Structures are given as structure tokens and as C-alpha cells.
PDB file of C-alpha atoms in Angstrom:
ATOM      1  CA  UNK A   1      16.406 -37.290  36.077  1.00 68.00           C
ATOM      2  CA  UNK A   2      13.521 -36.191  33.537  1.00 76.00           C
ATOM      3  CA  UNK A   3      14.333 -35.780  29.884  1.00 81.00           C
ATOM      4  CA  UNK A   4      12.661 -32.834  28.672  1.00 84.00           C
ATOM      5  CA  UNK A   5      10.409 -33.072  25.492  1.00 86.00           C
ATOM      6  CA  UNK A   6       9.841 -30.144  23.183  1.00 85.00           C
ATOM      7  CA  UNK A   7       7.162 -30.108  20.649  1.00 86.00           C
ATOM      8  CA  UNK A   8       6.722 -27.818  17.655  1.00 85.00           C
ATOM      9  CA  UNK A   9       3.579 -26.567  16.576  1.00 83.00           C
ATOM     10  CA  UNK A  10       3.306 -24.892  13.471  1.00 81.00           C
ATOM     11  CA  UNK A  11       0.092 -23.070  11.993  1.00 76.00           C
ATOM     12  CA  UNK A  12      -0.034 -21.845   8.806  1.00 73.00           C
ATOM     13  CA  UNK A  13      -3.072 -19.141   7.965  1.00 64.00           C
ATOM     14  CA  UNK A  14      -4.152 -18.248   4.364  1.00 60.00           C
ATOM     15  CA  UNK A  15      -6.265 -15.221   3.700  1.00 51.00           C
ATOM     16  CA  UNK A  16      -8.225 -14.745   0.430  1.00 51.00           C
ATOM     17  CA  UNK A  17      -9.399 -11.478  -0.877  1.00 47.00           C
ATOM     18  CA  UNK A  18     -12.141 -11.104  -3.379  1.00 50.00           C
ATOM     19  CA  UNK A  19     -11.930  -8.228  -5.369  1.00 48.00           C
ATOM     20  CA  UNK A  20     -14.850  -7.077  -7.958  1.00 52.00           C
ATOM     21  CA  UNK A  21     -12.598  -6.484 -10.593  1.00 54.00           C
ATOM     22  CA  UNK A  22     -15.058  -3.591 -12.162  1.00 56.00           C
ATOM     23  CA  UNK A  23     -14.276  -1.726  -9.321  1.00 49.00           C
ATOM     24  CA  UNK A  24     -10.505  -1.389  -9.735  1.00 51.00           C
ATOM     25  CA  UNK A  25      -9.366   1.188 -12.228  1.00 52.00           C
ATOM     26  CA  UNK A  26      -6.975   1.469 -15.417  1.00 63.00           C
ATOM     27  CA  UNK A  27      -3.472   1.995 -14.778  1.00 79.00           C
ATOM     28  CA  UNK A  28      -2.999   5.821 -14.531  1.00 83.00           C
ATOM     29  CA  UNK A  29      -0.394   8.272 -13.526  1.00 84.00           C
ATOM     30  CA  UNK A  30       0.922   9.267 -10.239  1.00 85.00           C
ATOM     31  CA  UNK A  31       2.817  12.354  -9.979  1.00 84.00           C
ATOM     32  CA  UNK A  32       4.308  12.341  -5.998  1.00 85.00           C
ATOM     33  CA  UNK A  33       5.630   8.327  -7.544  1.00 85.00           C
ATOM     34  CA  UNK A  34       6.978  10.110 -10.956  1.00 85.00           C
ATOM     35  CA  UNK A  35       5.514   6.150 -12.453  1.00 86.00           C
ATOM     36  CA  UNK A  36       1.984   4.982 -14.254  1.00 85.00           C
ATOM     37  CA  UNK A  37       0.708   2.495 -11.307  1.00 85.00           C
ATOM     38  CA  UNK A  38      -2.774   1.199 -11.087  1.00 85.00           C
ATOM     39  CA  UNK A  39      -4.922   3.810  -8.916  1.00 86.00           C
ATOM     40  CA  UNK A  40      -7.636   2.331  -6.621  1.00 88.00           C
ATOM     41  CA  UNK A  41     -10.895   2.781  -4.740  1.00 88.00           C
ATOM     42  CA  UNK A  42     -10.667   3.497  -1.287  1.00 90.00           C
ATOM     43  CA  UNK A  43     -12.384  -0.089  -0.525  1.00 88.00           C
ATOM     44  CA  UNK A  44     -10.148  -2.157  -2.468  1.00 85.00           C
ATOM     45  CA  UNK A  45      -6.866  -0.252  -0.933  1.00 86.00           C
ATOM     46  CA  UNK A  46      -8.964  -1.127   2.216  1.00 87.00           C
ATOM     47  CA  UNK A  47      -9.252  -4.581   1.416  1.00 83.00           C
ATOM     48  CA  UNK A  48      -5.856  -5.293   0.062  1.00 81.00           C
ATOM     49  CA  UNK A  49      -3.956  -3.588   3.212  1.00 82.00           C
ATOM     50  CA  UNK A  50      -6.842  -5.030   5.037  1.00 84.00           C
ATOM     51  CA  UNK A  51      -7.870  -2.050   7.131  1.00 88.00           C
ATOM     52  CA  UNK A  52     -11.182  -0.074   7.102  1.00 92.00           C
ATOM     53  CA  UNK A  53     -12.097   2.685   4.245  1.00 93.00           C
ATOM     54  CA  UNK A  54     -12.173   5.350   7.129  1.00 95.00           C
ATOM     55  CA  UNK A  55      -8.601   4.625   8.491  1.00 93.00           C
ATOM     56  CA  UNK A  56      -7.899   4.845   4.554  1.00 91.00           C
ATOM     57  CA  UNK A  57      -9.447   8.236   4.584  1.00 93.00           C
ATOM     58  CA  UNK A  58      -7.709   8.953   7.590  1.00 94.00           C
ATOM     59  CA  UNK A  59      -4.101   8.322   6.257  1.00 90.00           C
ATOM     60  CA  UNK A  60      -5.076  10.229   2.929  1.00 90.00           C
ATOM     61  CA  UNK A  61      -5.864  13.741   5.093  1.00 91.00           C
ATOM     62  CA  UNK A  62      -2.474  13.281   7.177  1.00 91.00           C
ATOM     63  CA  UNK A  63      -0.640  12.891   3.521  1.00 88.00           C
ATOM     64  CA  UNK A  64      -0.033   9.498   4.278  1.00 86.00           C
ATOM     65  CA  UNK A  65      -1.264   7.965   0.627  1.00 87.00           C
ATOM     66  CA  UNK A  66      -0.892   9.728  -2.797  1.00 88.00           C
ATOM     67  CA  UNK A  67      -4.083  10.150  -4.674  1.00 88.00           C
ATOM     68  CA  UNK A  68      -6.291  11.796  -7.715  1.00 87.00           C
ATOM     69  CA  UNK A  69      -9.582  12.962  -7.959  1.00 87.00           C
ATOM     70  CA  UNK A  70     -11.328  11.985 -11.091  1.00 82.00           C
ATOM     71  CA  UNK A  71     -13.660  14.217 -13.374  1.00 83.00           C
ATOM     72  CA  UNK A  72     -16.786  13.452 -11.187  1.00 84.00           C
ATOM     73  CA  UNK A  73     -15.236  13.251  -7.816  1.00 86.00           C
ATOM     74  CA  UNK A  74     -14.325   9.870  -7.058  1.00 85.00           C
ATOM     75  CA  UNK A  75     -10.739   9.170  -5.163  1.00 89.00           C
ATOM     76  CA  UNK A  76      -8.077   7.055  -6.263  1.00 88.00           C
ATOM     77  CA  UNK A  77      -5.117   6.201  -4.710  1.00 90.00           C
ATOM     78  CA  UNK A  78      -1.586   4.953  -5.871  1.00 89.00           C
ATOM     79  CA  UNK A  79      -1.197   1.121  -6.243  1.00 85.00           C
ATOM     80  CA  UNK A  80       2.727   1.799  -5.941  1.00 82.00           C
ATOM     81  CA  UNK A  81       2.721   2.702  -2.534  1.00 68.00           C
ATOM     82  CA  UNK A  82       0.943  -0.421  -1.848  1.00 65.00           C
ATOM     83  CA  UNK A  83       3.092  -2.541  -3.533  1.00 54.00           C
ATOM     84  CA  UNK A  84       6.676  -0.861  -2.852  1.00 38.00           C
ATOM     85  CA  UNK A  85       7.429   1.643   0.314  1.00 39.00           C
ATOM     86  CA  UNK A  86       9.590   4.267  -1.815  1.00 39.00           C
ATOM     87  CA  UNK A  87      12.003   6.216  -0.381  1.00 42.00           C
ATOM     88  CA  UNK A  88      11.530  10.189  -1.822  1.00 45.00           C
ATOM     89  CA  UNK A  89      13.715  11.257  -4.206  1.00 45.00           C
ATOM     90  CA  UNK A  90      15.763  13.346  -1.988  1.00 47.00           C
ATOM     91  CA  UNK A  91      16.610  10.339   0.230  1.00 49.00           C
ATOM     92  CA  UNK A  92      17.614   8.132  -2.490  1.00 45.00           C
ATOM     93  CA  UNK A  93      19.919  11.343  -3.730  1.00 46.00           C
ATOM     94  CA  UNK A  94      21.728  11.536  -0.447  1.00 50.00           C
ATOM     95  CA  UNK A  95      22.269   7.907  -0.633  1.00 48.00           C
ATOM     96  CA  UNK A  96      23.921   8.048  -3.833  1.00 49.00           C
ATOM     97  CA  UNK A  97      26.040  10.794  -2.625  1.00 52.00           C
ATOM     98  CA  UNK A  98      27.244   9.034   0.432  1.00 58.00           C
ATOM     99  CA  UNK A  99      25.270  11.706   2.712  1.00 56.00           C
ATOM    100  CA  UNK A 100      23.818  11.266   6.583  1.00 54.00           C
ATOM    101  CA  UNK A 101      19.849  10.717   6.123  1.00 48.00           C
TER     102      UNK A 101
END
């Protein structure tokens, strides 16, 4: 009778982002969040959820992202919801209350 041999293989993968740190903005307030989060481009919330800036623009006109327009036009969108899915408000209230979702 054969004895059976299993081998593990294991790979490990690393990915690096560069970010021009000009490009990011100041912290700044998000009103859907109800926090001050850092805001960013479209092409650095591309890069960090590495996706492309038109799927970005994509998820902002199905109300997928929050965002701001500043003074002269340019979009920014809410750091939080990269960093931390939130539940809304209302969820988190029925939680609390021992509610059905």
C-alpha cells in the first residue's frame, strides 16, 4: 500500500501603494458619517480600494460613496467609508432596541 504525501504551499503577496501625498486633502467634515474624516481624490480612493477612477465615479452616481464638492469643483469623498463599513444610524437604533433589521 502507498502512503500518501501532502505538501503545503504557501504564498504570501505584498502590495505597495504610492500615494503623492499633495494630492490627498485636510481632514474635513462629512455629514451622511455625522464625523471629520479625511476626504479624498477620486484617484487616491481609486488607488487605495484599488479599482479604477470611473468605477469610483460609478459608485458615487448610484449613492454608493459620500462626497463634497469643493469651491472650484473638485470631488472628494469620505475616508470613513473606506476605512470602516458603517451601519446607518437607523440600523444601529434598531439594534439597540432589540428590533428585526
Amino acid at each position: 500500500m502507498k502512503s500518501k504525501t501532502t505538501k503545503t504551499i504557501t504564498v504570501e503577496t505584498w502590495r505597495k501603494i504610492a500615494l503623492n501625498k499633495k494630492q490627498l486633502s485636510a481632514s474635513a467634515w462629512c455629514g451622511p458619517c455625522g464625523i471629520e474624516t479625511r476626504m479624498y481624490t477620486p484617484d487616491d480612493f481609486a488607488a487605495l480600494n484599488g479599482t479604477t477612477v470611473r468605477s469610483v465615479y460609478k459608485q458615487i452616481e448610484n449613492g454608493t460613496h459620500h462626497f463634497m464638492e469643493t469651491e472650484n469643483g473638485s470631488l472628494l469623498l469620505c475616508g470613513a467609508e473606506y476605512q470602516v463599513e458603517r451601519p446607518t444610524d437607523t440600523a444601529v437604533t434598531k439594534q439597540l432596541n432589540g428590533e428585526n433589521l
